Coordinates of C-alpha atoms in Angstrom, one line a residue:
Chain A
X1 CA -26.0 23.3 -19.8
X2 CA -23.6 22.9 -22.7
X3 CA -21.0 21.9 -20.3
X4 CA -23.1 19.0 -18.9
X5 CA -24.1 17.9 -22.3
X6 CA -20.5 17.8 -23.4
X7 CA -19.5 15.7 -20.3
X8 CA -22.4 13.3 -21.0
X9 CA -21.4 12.9 -24.6
X10 CA -17.8 12.2 -23.5
X11 CA -19.1 9.5 -21.1
X12 CA -21.0 7.8 -23.9
X13 CA -18.0 7.9 -26.2
X14 CA -15.9 6.3 -23.5
X15 CA -18.4 3.5 -23.1
X16 CA -18.4 2.9 -26.9
X17 CA -14.6 2.9 -26.9
X18 CA -14.4 0.4 -24.0
X19 CA -16.9 -2.0 -25.8
X20 CA -14.9 -1.9 -29.0
X21 CA -11.7 -2.5 -27.0
X22 CA -13.1 -5.5 -25.2
X23 CA -14.3 -7.1 -28.4
X24 CA -10.8 -6.7 -29.9
X25 CA -9.4 -8.5 -26.8
X26 CA -12.0 -11.3 -27.4
X27 CA -10.7 -11.7 -30.9
X28 CA -7.1 -12.2 -29.5
X29 CA -8.3 -14.7 -26.9
X30 CA -7.3 -18.3 -27.6
X31 CA -9.9 -20.8 -26.6
X32 CA -13.6 -20.2 -25.9
X33 CA -16.5 -21.7 -24.0
X34 CA -16.9 -24.6 -26.3
X35 CA -13.2 -25.6 -26.5
X36 CA -13.5 -27.9 -23.5
X37 CA -16.3 -29.8 -25.2
X38 CA -14.0 -30.7 -28.1
X39 CA -12.1 -33.0 -25.7
X40 CA -15.3 -34.8 -24.9
X41 CA -15.7 -37.8 -27.3
X42 CA -19.4 -38.0 -26.7
X43 CA -20.0 -34.6 -28.3
X44 CA -19.6 -34.7 -32.0
X45 CA -17.8 -31.9 -33.9
X46 CA -21.1 -31.2 -35.7
X47 CA -22.9 -30.5 -32.4
X48 CA -20.2 -28.0 -31.5
X49 CA -20.3 -26.4 -34.9
X50 CA -24.1 -26.0 -34.6
X51 CA -23.8 -24.6 -31.1
X52 CA -21.2 -22.1 -32.2
X53 CA -23.5 -21.1 -35.1
X54 CA -26.4 -20.8 -32.7
X55 CA -24.5 -18.3 -30.6
X56 CA -23.0 -16.6 -33.6
X57 CA -19.4 -17.5 -32.7
X58 CA -18.7 -18.5 -36.3
X59 CA -19.3 -15.0 -37.6
X60 CA -16.7 -12.4 -38.1
X61 CA -15.8 -9.9 -35.4
X62 CA -17.7 -6.8 -36.8
X63 CA -20.8 -8.9 -37.3
X64 CA -20.6 -10.2 -33.7
X65 CA -20.1 -6.7 -32.5
X66 CA -23.1 -5.4 -34.3
X67 CA -25.2 -8.3 -32.9
X68 CA -24.0 -7.6 -29.4
X69 CA -24.9 -3.9 -29.7
X70 CA -28.3 -5.0 -30.9
X71 CA -28.8 -7.2 -27.9
X72 CA -27.6 -4.3 -25.6
X73 CA -30.3 -2.2 -27.2
X74 CA -32.8 -4.9 -26.3
X75 CA -31.5 -4.9 -22.8
X76 CA -29.9 -8.3 -22.9
X77 CA -26.2 -7.5 -23.1
X78 CA -25.3 -10.7 -25.0
X79 CA -25.9 -14.3 -23.9
X80 CA -24.1 -16.2 -21.1
X81 CA -23.1 -19.7 -22.3
X82 CA -22.6 -21.0 -18.8
X83 CA -25.9 -19.9 -17.3
X84 CA -27.9 -20.2 -20.5
X85 CA -29.5 -16.8 -19.9
X86 CA -29.1 -13.3 -21.2
X87 CA -26.2 -11.6 -19.5
X88 CA -28.3 -8.9 -18.1
X89 CA -30.3 -11.3 -16.0
X90 CA -27.1 -13.0 -14.7
X91 CA -25.4 -9.7 -13.8
X92 CA -28.2 -7.6 -12.5
X93 CA -28.7 -9.2 -9.1
X94 CA -24.9 -9.4 -8.7
X95 CA -24.5 -5.8 -9.6
X96 CA -27.1 -4.7 -7.1
X97 CA -25.2 -6.4 -4.3
X98 CA -22.0 -4.8 -5.4
X99 CA -23.6 -1.4 -5.6
X100 CA -25.1 -1.9 -2.2
X101 CA -21.5 -2.4 -0.8
X102 CA -19.7 0.3 -2.7
X103 CA -22.3 3.0 -2.4
X104 CA -22.6 2.5 1.4
X105 CA -18.8 2.3 1.8
X106 CA -18.3 5.5 -0.3
X107 CA -20.9 7.4 1.7
X108 CA -19.5 6.2 5.0
X109 CA -15.9 6.9 4.0
X110 CA -16.8 10.5 3.0
X111 CA -18.9 11.1 6.1
X112 CA -15.9 10.1 8.3
X113 CA -13.1 11.7 6.2
X114 CA -14.6 15.2 5.8
X115 CA -14.9 16.1 9.5
X116 CA -11.7 14.2 10.2
X117 CA -9.8 15.9 7.4
X118 CA -11.1 19.3 8.4
X119 CA -10.1 18.7 12.0
X120 CA -6.6 17.7 11.0
X121 CA -6.2 20.6 8.6
X122 CA -7.3 23.1 11.3
X123 CA -4.8 21.7 13.8
X124 CA -2.0 21.4 11.2
X125 CA 1.2 20.0 12.7
X126 CA -0.3 19.7 16.2
X127 CA -0.6 16.4 17.9
X128 CA -4.2 15.8 16.8
X129 CA -3.1 16.2 13.2
X130 CA 0.0 14.1 13.6
X131 CA -1.9 11.2 15.1
X132 CA -4.6 11.1 12.4
X133 CA -2.0 11.5 9.6
X134 CA 0.2 8.7 11.1
X135 CA -2.9 6.6 11.4
X136 CA -3.9 7.1 7.8
X137 CA -0.3 6.4 6.7
X138 CA -0.4 3.0 8.5
X139 CA -3.8 2.2 6.9
X140 CA -2.5 3.2 3.5
X141 CA 0.3 0.6 3.7
X142 CA -2.0 -2.2 4.7
X143 CA -3.2 -4.0 1.5
X144 CA -6.9 -4.6 1.1
X145 CA -6.3 -8.3 1.0
X146 CA -4.7 -8.3 4.4
X147 CA -7.4 -6.0 5.8
X148 CA -10.2 -8.3 4.5
X149 CA -8.5 -11.5 5.8
X150 CA -7.8 -9.9 9.2
X151 CA -11.4 -8.8 9.6
X152 CA -12.5 -12.2 8.6
X153 CA -10.3 -13.8 11.3
X154 CA -11.6 -11.3 13.8
X155 CA -15.2 -12.2 12.8
X156 CA -14.6 -16.0 13.0
X157 CA -12.8 -15.8 16.3
X158 CA -15.3 -13.5 18.1
X159 CA -18.5 -14.7 16.3
X160 CA -19.7 -11.1 16.6
X161 CA -20.4 -10.7 12.9
X162 CA -21.7 -13.1 10.4
X163 CA -18.7 -14.1 8.3
X164 CA -19.1 -14.7 4.6
X165 CA -22.0 -14.7 2.3
X166 CA -24.9 -12.3 2.2
X167 CA -27.6 -14.1 4.2
X168 CA -27.9 -16.9 6.7
X169 CA -29.0 -20.4 5.7
X170 CA -32.5 -20.0 7.2
X171 CA -32.9 -16.6 5.4
X172 CA -36.1 -17.5 3.5
X173 CA -38.0 -18.3 6.7
X174 CA -37.3 -14.9 8.3
X175 CA -39.8 -12.0 8.5
X176 CA -39.1 -8.7 6.7
X177 CA -37.5 -7.0 9.6
X178 CA -35.3 -10.0 10.5
X179 CA -34.3 -10.2 6.9
X180 CA -33.0 -6.7 6.8
X181 CA -31.2 -7.3 10.1
X182 CA -29.7 -10.5 8.7
X183 CA -28.3 -8.8 5.6
X184 CA -27.0 -5.9 7.6
X185 CA -25.1 -8.3 9.8
X186 CA -23.4 -9.9 6.8
X187 CA -22.8 -6.6 5.3
X188 CA -20.9 -5.0 8.2
X189 CA -17.7 -6.9 7.5
X190 CA -17.2 -6.2 3.8
X191 CA -18.2 -2.5 4.2
X192 CA -15.8 -2.1 7.1
X193 CA -13.0 -3.5 4.9
X194 CA -13.8 -1.2 2.1
X195 CA -14.2 1.9 4.3
X196 CA -10.9 1.2 6.0
X197 CA -9.2 0.7 2.7
X198 CA -10.4 4.0 1.1
X199 CA -10.6 6.2 4.2
X200 CA -6.9 7.2 4.3
X201 CA -7.0 8.3 0.6
X202 CA -10.0 10.5 1.1
X203 CA -8.7 11.8 4.4
X204 CA -5.4 12.9 2.9
X205 CA -7.2 14.7 0.1
X206 CA -9.7 16.5 2.4
X207 CA -6.8 17.5 4.6
X208 CA -4.7 18.8 1.8
X209 CA -7.4 20.9 0.1
X210 CA -8.7 22.2 3.5
X211 CA -5.2 23.4 4.3
X212 CA -5.1 25.2 1.0
X213 CA -8.6 26.7 1.6
X214 CA -7.8 27.8 5.1
X215 CA -4.8 29.8 3.8
X216 CA -7.1 31.9 1.5
X217 CA -7.2 35.6 2.2
X218 CA -11.0 35.4 2.5
X219 CA -10.7 33.1 5.4
X220 CA -8.4 35.4 7.2
X221 CA -10.9 38.2 6.6
X222 CA -13.7 36.1 7.9
X223 CA -11.7 35.4 11.1
X224 CA -11.0 39.1 11.4
X225 CA -14.8 39.8 11.3
X226 CA -15.2 37.5 14.2
X227 CA -17.3 34.9 12.5
X228 CA -17.6 31.7 14.6
X229 CA -15.0 29.0 13.9
X230 CA -17.5 26.3 13.0
X231 CA -19.2 28.6 10.5
X232 CA -15.9 29.6 8.9
X233 CA -14.9 25.9 8.5
X234 CA -18.1 24.5 7.1
X235 CA -19.7 27.6 5.4
X236 CA -16.7 29.3 3.9
X237 CA -13.7 26.9 3.8
X238 CA -15.3 23.7 2.8
X239 CA -17.0 25.0 -0.3
X240 CA -13.7 26.6 -1.3
X241 CA -12.0 23.2 -0.9
X242 CA -14.8 21.2 -2.5
X243 CA -13.7 21.4 -6.2
X244 CA -10.9 18.8 -6.2
X245 CA -12.8 16.7 -3.7
X246 CA -15.9 16.4 -5.9
X247 CA -13.7 15.2 -8.8
X248 CA -12.1 12.7 -6.5
X249 CA -15.6 11.5 -5.6
X250 CA -16.0 10.4 -9.2
X251 CA -12.7 8.6 -9.2
X252 CA -13.3 7.0 -5.9
X253 CA -16.1 4.9 -7.4
X254 CA -13.4 3.2 -9.6
X255 CA -11.1 2.4 -6.7
X256 CA -14.0 1.2 -4.6
X257 CA -15.2 -1.1 -7.4
X258 CA -11.7 -2.6 -7.7
X259 CA -11.3 -3.0 -4.0
X260 CA -14.8 -4.6 -3.6
X261 CA -14.0 -7.1 -6.3
X262 CA -11.4 -8.6 -4.0
X263 CA -13.3 -8.1 -0.8
X264 CA -16.3 -9.9 -2.3
X265 CA -14.3 -12.9 -3.3
X266 CA -12.6 -13.1 0.1
X267 CA -15.8 -12.7 2.1
X268 CA -17.9 -14.6 -0.5
X269 CA -20.3 -11.7 -1.0
X270 CA -22.5 -12.6 -4.0
X271 CA -21.5 -9.6 -6.0
X272 CA -19.8 -9.0 -9.3
X273 CA -16.4 -10.2 -8.1
X274 CA -17.1 -13.9 -7.6
X275 CA -19.2 -13.9 -10.8
X276 CA -16.4 -12.3 -12.8
X277 CA -13.9 -14.9 -11.5
X278 CA -16.2 -17.8 -12.4
X279 CA -16.9 -16.3 -15.8
X280 CA -13.1 -16.0 -16.5
X281 CA -12.5 -19.6 -15.4
X282 CA -15.4 -20.8 -17.6
X283 CA -14.4 -18.5 -20.6
X284 CA -17.9 -17.1 -20.5
X285 CA -16.7 -14.1 -22.4
X286 CA -20.0 -12.1 -22.8
X287 CA -20.3 -12.1 -19.0
X288 CA -16.8 -10.8 -18.7
X289 CA -17.5 -8.1 -21.2
X290 CA -20.8 -7.3 -19.5
X291 CA -19.0 -7.0 -16.1
X292 CA -16.3 -4.7 -17.5
X293 CA -18.9 -2.6 -19.3
X294 CA -21.1 -2.3 -16.3
X295 CA -18.2 -1.3 -14.0
X296 CA -17.2 1.3 -16.6
X297 CA -20.8 2.5 -16.7
X298 CA -20.7 2.9 -12.9
X299 CA -17.5 4.8 -13.2
X300 CA -18.8 7.0 -16.0
X301 CA -22.0 7.6 -14.0
X302 CA -19.9 8.5 -10.9
X303 CA -17.9 11.0 -12.9
X304 CA -21.0 12.4 -14.4
X305 CA -22.6 12.9 -11.0
X306 CA -19.4 14.6 -9.9
X307 CA -19.6 16.9 -13.0
X308 CA -23.2 17.8 -12.1
X309 CA -22.2 18.5 -8.5
X310 CA -19.3 20.6 -9.8
X311 CA -21.7 22.5 -12.0
X312 CA -24.0 23.2 -9.1
X313 CA -21.3 24.1 -6.6
X314 CA -18.8 26.1 -8.7
X315 CA -20.1 29.3 -10.2
X316 CA -17.1 29.6 -12.5
X317 CA -18.2 26.4 -14.4
X318 CA -21.8 27.6 -14.5
X319 CA -20.7 30.8 -16.3
X320 CA -18.6 28.8 -18.7
X321 CA -15.3 30.4 -17.6
X322 CA -13.6 27.1 -17.2
Chain B
X1 CA 18.3 -13.3 -5.0
X2 CA 19.7 -14.8 -1.8
X3 CA 16.5 -16.8 -1.1
X4 CA 18.3 -20.1 -1.7
X5 CA 21.0 -19.3 0.8
X6 CA 18.8 -17.8 3.5
X7 CA 16.1 -20.4 3.3
X8 CA 16.8 -23.7 5.1
X9 CA 14.7 -25.9 2.7
X10 CA 13.7 -26.2 -0.9
X11 CA 10.3 -24.5 -1.4
X12 CA 8.8 -27.6 -3.0
X13 CA 10.0 -30.0 -0.4
X14 CA 7.1 -31.7 1.4
X15 CA 7.1 -33.2 4.8
X16 CA 4.0 -35.3 4.9
X17 CA 4.5 -35.9 8.7
X18 CA 4.1 -32.3 9.5
X19 CA 1.1 -30.6 7.8
X20 CA 0.2 -27.2 9.4
X21 CA 3.0 -27.5 12.0
X22 CA 3.1 -24.3 14.0
X23 CA 6.2 -22.1 13.9
X24 CA 9.1 -23.9 15.7
X25 CA 10.1 -22.3 19.0
X26 CA 13.7 -21.5 19.3
X27 CA 15.0 -22.0 22.8
X28 CA 18.2 -21.0 24.6
X29 CA 17.3 -22.6 27.9
X30 CA 16.5 -26.3 28.1
X31 CA 14.0 -28.1 30.3
X32 CA 16.5 -28.4 33.2
X33 CA 17.2 -24.7 33.1
X34 CA 20.6 -25.0 31.6
X35 CA 21.7 -22.2 29.3
X36 CA 23.0 -23.2 25.8
X37 CA 25.6 -21.3 23.8
X38 CA 23.7 -21.9 20.6
X39 CA 20.0 -21.6 20.1
X40 CA 18.3 -25.0 19.8
X41 CA 14.9 -26.5 19.1
X42 CA 13.0 -29.6 20.1
X43 CA 11.5 -32.0 17.6
X44 CA 7.8 -32.1 17.1
X45 CA 5.7 -35.2 17.5
X46 CA 2.3 -35.3 15.8
X47 CA -0.5 -35.7 18.4
X48 CA -2.0 -39.2 18.1
X49 CA -5.6 -38.0 18.4
X50 CA -6.0 -34.9 16.3
X51 CA -4.9 -33.9 12.8
X52 CA -2.3 -31.2 12.7
X53 CA -1.7 -30.9 16.4
X54 CA 1.8 -31.3 17.8
X55 CA 3.7 -31.5 21.0
X56 CA 7.3 -30.6 21.6
X57 CA 9.4 -33.7 22.2
X58 CA 11.7 -32.6 25.0
X59 CA 13.8 -35.7 25.1
X60 CA 16.1 -34.6 22.2
X61 CA 17.5 -31.3 21.2
X62 CA 18.7 -30.1 17.8
X63 CA 21.1 -27.2 17.7
X64 CA 20.6 -24.5 15.1
X65 CA 23.8 -24.5 13.1
X66 CA 25.1 -21.8 10.7
X67 CA 26.2 -22.6 7.2
X68 CA 25.0 -26.1 7.0
X69 CA 24.9 -28.2 3.7
X70 CA 21.3 -28.9 2.6
X71 CA 19.3 -28.9 -0.6
X72 CA 20.8 -27.7 -3.8
X73 CA 20.0 -24.2 -5.1
X74 CA 21.7 -22.0 -7.7
X75 CA 23.0 -18.5 -7.2
X76 CA 24.4 -16.5 -10.1
X77 CA 24.7 -19.6 -12.1
X78 CA 26.6 -21.6 -9.4
X79 CA 25.1 -24.6 -7.9
X80 CA 25.4 -24.4 -4.1
X81 CA 24.2 -26.3 -1.1
X82 CA 25.3 -24.2 1.9
X83 CA 22.4 -22.6 3.8
X84 CA 22.6 -19.8 6.3
X85 CA 21.3 -22.0 9.0
X86 CA 19.8 -25.4 9.5
X87 CA 19.6 -28.2 11.9
X88 CA 20.8 -31.8 12.0
X89 CA 18.6 -34.6 10.5
X90 CA 16.1 -35.9 11.4
X91 CA 15.1 -32.6 13.1
X92 CA 13.2 -30.0 11.1
X93 CA 13.1 -26.3 11.7
X94 CA 10.0 -24.3 10.6
X95 CA 10.5 -20.7 11.6
X96 CA 7.0 -19.8 10.2
X97 CA 5.4 -23.2 10.5
X98 CA 4.3 -25.3 7.5
X99 CA 1.4 -25.3 5.1
X100 CA -1.0 -28.1 4.4
X101 CA 1.6 -30.1 2.5
X102 CA 4.2 -29.7 5.3
X103 CA 6.3 -27.3 3.3
X104 CA 8.4 -24.8 5.3
X105 CA 6.6 -21.5 5.2
X106 CA 9.8 -19.5 5.9
X107 CA 11.6 -21.0 2.9
X108 CA 8.5 -20.5 0.7
X109 CA 8.1 -16.9 1.9
X110 CA 11.7 -16.1 0.8
X111 CA 11.3 -17.9 -2.6
X112 CA 7.8 -16.5 -3.1
X113 CA 9.1 -13.0 -2.3
X114 CA 11.5 -13.3 -5.1
X115 CA 8.7 -14.0 -7.6
X116 CA 6.3 -11.4 -6.3
X117 CA 8.8 -8.6 -5.9
X118 CA 10.4 -9.4 -9.3
X119 CA 7.0 -9.4 -10.9
X120 CA 6.2 -6.0 -9.5
X121 CA 9.6 -4.6 -10.6
X122 CA 9.5 -5.9 -14.2
X123 CA 5.8 -5.0 -14.7
X124 CA 6.5 -1.5 -13.4
X125 CA 9.5 -1.1 -15.7
X126 CA 7.3 -2.3 -18.6
X127 CA 4.5 0.2 -17.9
X128 CA 6.9 3.0 -17.4
X129 CA 8.8 2.4 -20.6
X130 CA 5.5 2.1 -22.5
X131 CA 4.2 5.2 -20.8
X132 CA 7.4 7.0 -21.4
X133 CA 7.4 6.3 -25.1
X134 CA 3.8 7.2 -25.6
X135 CA 4.0 10.2 -23.3
X136 CA 7.0 11.6 -25.1
X137 CA 5.7 11.0 -28.6
X138 CA 2.3 12.4 -27.7
X139 CA 3.6 15.5 -25.9
X140 CA 6.3 16.3 -28.3
X141 CA 4.6 15.9 -31.6
X142 CA 1.1 17.0 -30.5
X143 CA -1.7 17.3 -33.0
X144 CA -3.5 14.3 -34.2
X145 CA -1.1 11.7 -32.7
X146 CA -1.5 13.4 -29.3
X147 CA -5.3 13.4 -29.6
X148 CA -5.5 9.7 -30.7
X149 CA -3.1 8.5 -28.0
X150 CA -4.7 10.5 -25.2
X151 CA -8.2 9.3 -26.1
X152 CA -6.9 5.7 -25.9
X153 CA -5.3 6.5 -22.6
X154 CA -8.6 7.8 -21.3
X155 CA -10.3 4.5 -22.3
X156 CA -7.8 2.6 -20.2
X157 CA -8.2 5.0 -17.3
X158 CA -12.0 4.8 -17.6
X159 CA -12.2 1.1 -16.7
X160 CA -11.8 0.3 -13.0
X161 CA -8.2 -1.0 -12.7
X162 CA -8.8 -4.5 -11.3
X163 CA -11.7 -5.1 -13.7
X164 CA -9.5 -4.2 -16.6
X165 CA -6.7 -6.5 -15.3
X166 CA -9.2 -9.3 -14.9
X167 CA -10.7 -8.8 -18.3
X168 CA -7.3 -8.9 -20.0
X169 CA -6.4 -12.0 -18.0
X170 CA -9.7 -13.6 -19.0
X171 CA -8.8 -13.5 -22.6
X172 CA -5.5 -15.4 -22.1
X173 CA -5.0 -19.1 -21.7
X174 CA -5.7 -20.6 -18.2
X175 CA -3.8 -23.8 -18.1
X176 CA -0.1 -22.9 -18.5
X177 CA 3.1 -23.7 -16.7
X178 CA 4.2 -21.4 -13.8
X179 CA 7.1 -19.9 -15.8
X180 CA 4.9 -18.9 -18.7
X181 CA 2.3 -17.7 -16.2
X182 CA 4.8 -15.5 -14.6
X183 CA 5.8 -13.8 -17.8
X184 CA 2.3 -13.5 -19.0
X185 CA 1.2 -12.0 -15.7
X186 CA 4.0 -9.5 -15.8
X187 CA 3.1 -8.6 -19.4
X188 CA -0.5 -8.2 -18.6
X189 CA 0.0 -6.1 -15.5
X190 CA 2.6 -4.0 -17.2
X191 CA 0.7 -3.2 -20.4
X192 CA -2.6 -2.5 -18.6
X193 CA -1.1 0.3 -16.5
X194 CA 0.7 2.4 -19.2
X195 CA -2.0 5.1 -19.3
X196 CA -1.3 7.1 -16.1
X197 CA 2.5 7.5 -16.5
X198 CA 1.9 8.3 -20.2
X199 CA -0.4 11.2 -19.3
X200 CA 1.9 12.5 -16.6
X201 CA 5.0 12.4 -18.8
X202 CA 3.1 14.0 -21.6
X203 CA 2.4 16.9 -19.3
X204 CA 6.0 17.3 -18.4
X205 CA 7.0 17.1 -22.1
X206 CA 4.5 19.7 -23.0
X207 CA 6.1 22.2 -20.7
X208 CA 9.6 21.1 -21.4
X209 CA 9.1 21.5 -25.2
X210 CA 8.6 25.2 -24.8
X211 CA 11.6 25.9 -22.7
X212 CA 14.0 28.5 -24.1
X213 CA 17.0 26.2 -24.4
X214 CA 15.0 23.6 -26.2
X215 CA 13.8 26.2 -28.7
X216 CA 17.3 27.4 -29.0
X217 CA 18.6 23.9 -29.7
X218 CA 16.0 23.4 -32.3
X219 CA 17.0 26.7 -33.9
X220 CA 20.5 25.2 -34.2
X221 CA 19.1 22.4 -36.2
X222 CA 18.9 19.6 -33.6
X223 CA 16.9 16.6 -34.7
X224 CA 13.7 15.6 -33.0
X225 CA 15.3 12.4 -31.6
X226 CA 18.3 14.4 -30.3
X227 CA 16.0 16.9 -28.6
X228 CA 13.9 14.3 -27.0
X229 CA 16.9 12.3 -25.7
X230 CA 19.2 15.1 -24.7
X231 CA 16.9 17.8 -23.4
X232 CA 13.5 16.5 -22.7
X233 CA 14.2 13.0 -21.3
X234 CA 16.1 14.4 -18.2
X235 CA 13.2 16.7 -17.4
X236 CA 10.9 13.7 -17.1
X237 CA 13.1 11.8 -14.6
X238 CA 11.4 13.2 -11.5
X239 CA 7.9 12.0 -12.6
X240 CA 9.5 8.7 -13.9
X241 CA 11.1 7.8 -10.5
X242 CA 8.1 8.9 -8.4
X243 CA 5.8 6.8 -10.6
X244 CA 8.1 3.9 -10.3
X245 CA 8.0 4.0 -6.5
X246 CA 4.1 4.2 -6.7
X247 CA 3.7 1.6 -9.4
X248 CA 5.9 -1.2 -8.0
X249 CA 3.9 -1.8 -4.8
X250 CA 0.7 -1.5 -6.7
X251 CA 1.9 -4.2 -9.2
X252 CA 3.2 -6.4 -6.4
X253 CA -0.3 -6.3 -5.0
X254 CA -1.7 -7.0 -8.4
X255 CA 0.4 -10.1 -8.7
X256 CA -0.6 -11.2 -5.2
X257 CA -4.2 -10.6 -5.9
X258 CA -4.3 -12.5 -9.2
X259 CA -2.3 -15.4 -7.8
X260 CA -4.5 -15.4 -4.7
X261 CA -7.5 -15.9 -6.9
X262 CA -5.7 -18.6 -8.9
X263 CA -5.2 -16.5 -12.0
X264 CA -1.5 -15.9 -11.6
X265 CA 1.6 -17.9 -10.8
X266 CA 0.6 -21.5 -10.0
X267 CA 1.8 -24.2 -7.7
X268 CA 4.3 -25.7 -7.0
X269 CA 6.2 -22.4 -7.5
X270 CA 5.6 -20.3 -4.4
X271 CA 4.5 -16.6 -4.7
X272 CA 3.0 -14.5 -1.9
X273 CA -0.3 -14.6 -3.7
X274 CA -0.7 -18.3 -4.2
X275 CA 0.6 -19.0 -0.7
X276 CA -2.4 -17.0 0.6
X277 CA -4.7 -18.8 -1.8
X278 CA -5.4 -21.6 0.7
X279 CA -6.8 -19.0 3.1
X280 CA -10.0 -18.8 1.1
X281 CA -11.0 -21.8 3.2
X282 CA -12.3 -20.4 6.4
X283 CA -11.0 -23.2 8.7
X284 CA -7.4 -22.7 7.6
X285 CA -7.8 -18.9 8.0
X286 CA -9.2 -19.4 11.5
X287 CA -6.8 -22.0 12.8
X288 CA -3.4 -21.4 11.4
X289 CA -2.4 -17.8 11.8
X290 CA 1.1 -18.3 10.4
X291 CA -0.4 -18.9 7.0
X292 CA -1.0 -15.1 6.9
X293 CA 2.7 -14.4 6.9
X294 CA 2.9 -13.5 3.2
X295 CA 0.2 -10.8 3.6
X296 CA 2.0 -9.4 6.7
X297 CA 5.3 -9.0 4.9
X298 CA 3.5 -6.9 2.4
X299 CA 3.1 -4.2 5.0
X300 CA 6.8 -3.3 5.6
X301 CA 7.4 -3.6 1.8
X302 CA 4.7 -1.2 1.0
X303 CA 5.6 1.1 3.8
X304 CA 9.2 1.3 2.3
X305 CA 7.9 2.1 -1.1
X306 CA 5.6 4.8 0.3
X307 CA 8.4 6.5 2.1
X308 CA 10.5 6.3 -1.1
X309 CA 7.7 7.7 -3.2
X310 CA 7.1 10.7 -0.8
X311 CA 10.8 11.4 -0.7
X312 CA 11.3 11.3 -4.5
X313 CA 8.1 13.4 -4.9
X314 CA 9.5 16.2 -2.7
X315 CA 13.1 16.0 -3.8
X316 CA 12.8 15.6 -7.5
X317 CA 9.5 17.1 -8.6
X318 CA 9.4 20.2 -6.5
X319 CA 13.2 20.5 -6.1
X320 CA 13.6 21.6 -9.7

């Protein structure tokens, strides 16, 4: 338990550090949301000054930081200038859409890569292995951007999938079942792009650690005892190979979040990507900080889940040996 | 480097008569079935009915000639106007078609590649040098310095990479000239990515520090700086080069991504990213496939760096 507590504390420390770091960056930033208003002759300098005072922009950095922490505690995460709403309200629906994408993509990618990696590891250097390894190498060199664009072209040309957005224009009139179907149709394309982008990385790691696990003496012994192949692979070899893979699972959240940022913009999925882009262009800094914090939170949460899984799966950690 | 020579046209030159012209077909056999010694092309006539539709004008041929004089460009400080190939006026050759302003995609691809590849290279060098300094200091001196630097590195690694990049970009000015934007972009990409190489190099330094010959040299009174430079630096070369081969393509992609989204190098300077930017409009994406060329060239470039990284990884890191 002490191990898990230590990991949790570490995660919290990271979040605090990231928030301090983002505020330091804000201080360095030239220009702010109200700079553009200065150019407008219809808005008097006094109005701008009072607006800045209202949002606390005239205070010193530590004061603003403390105010921000307070608003986080209240669940508001600061105030968005552009939307005129607390940041949490702006971000929340977006974050839900992003999570929907990344979590589905992560699960799918793992579901495909574990059997595929195991298959390749077992047939090491035979043609089945060669083909899958070559395929993953090809996918690895195709940038996410090209993948997303190519899928989009495919969708537009064939009309098989809904291209762009999250829902059709007549979405509000549909029944519950039709709504789910509609979202699923829009959702296929970005998820495919994300899965294809991350699959080769997962696949390579699964293959490498399975090759290592299959070389263990215990596996040879199990073979000698005549235990069936399938049972050896999934009951004995996979748990032995699981440790680095679970850690990778934590990190995979980060790479997926980054990838989905781009895919969302290309496919106009209403997630955190387009929102962040707009916020950057409008200098809506608290939204930017909120997005960075939230993505870090997802990452820390992913790592923590990985730690819990490690704790459950690896007796060495449970007994405090590592 | 050689973009100016290889490209037939200046990247900013617009041909208002030919927006979204498809790639020009290069022929060897003319309409009467006669074989020509040199490849030649036909002129394009805009279709009278529809925007951006063209027909080949078979009545007149333009030979593709080598080393023709054309627009001025500078190479190593010399101002030159010879191009590898070109055709006689008033014909125009568009090997990869044109964009919405009638600019030659092939020329822009070459010029843009210069920007994108250079951005990746400089940014990677910046990251590696930063990572190297931090890693060596951290690993060699240990103690409080090490702790502080590594906690900071963890913070940088804790944020999803693209979010971090975006955030840092968010805090910098938006309306700037392309040259400033280029250097800013390189600086941002380079400084954001120092943490991973720093950690890896720290690991190597930690083990190198305890080697017998390093301890011996220290016993002879070698200074810290001498030890770091003479004995520890060479040890880190394997990791350094492998990281370079991994970071460069990643940073090229970072430049492309940011410019694609309009946060990087801006028009009229071409970069692979901002050339792709217009594809955010679906009708361009669906109708004009040659606009995808900058994304397609990324594939062989990345493949090359992957092979290089694998090779360096095996030769240098495990070879020792």
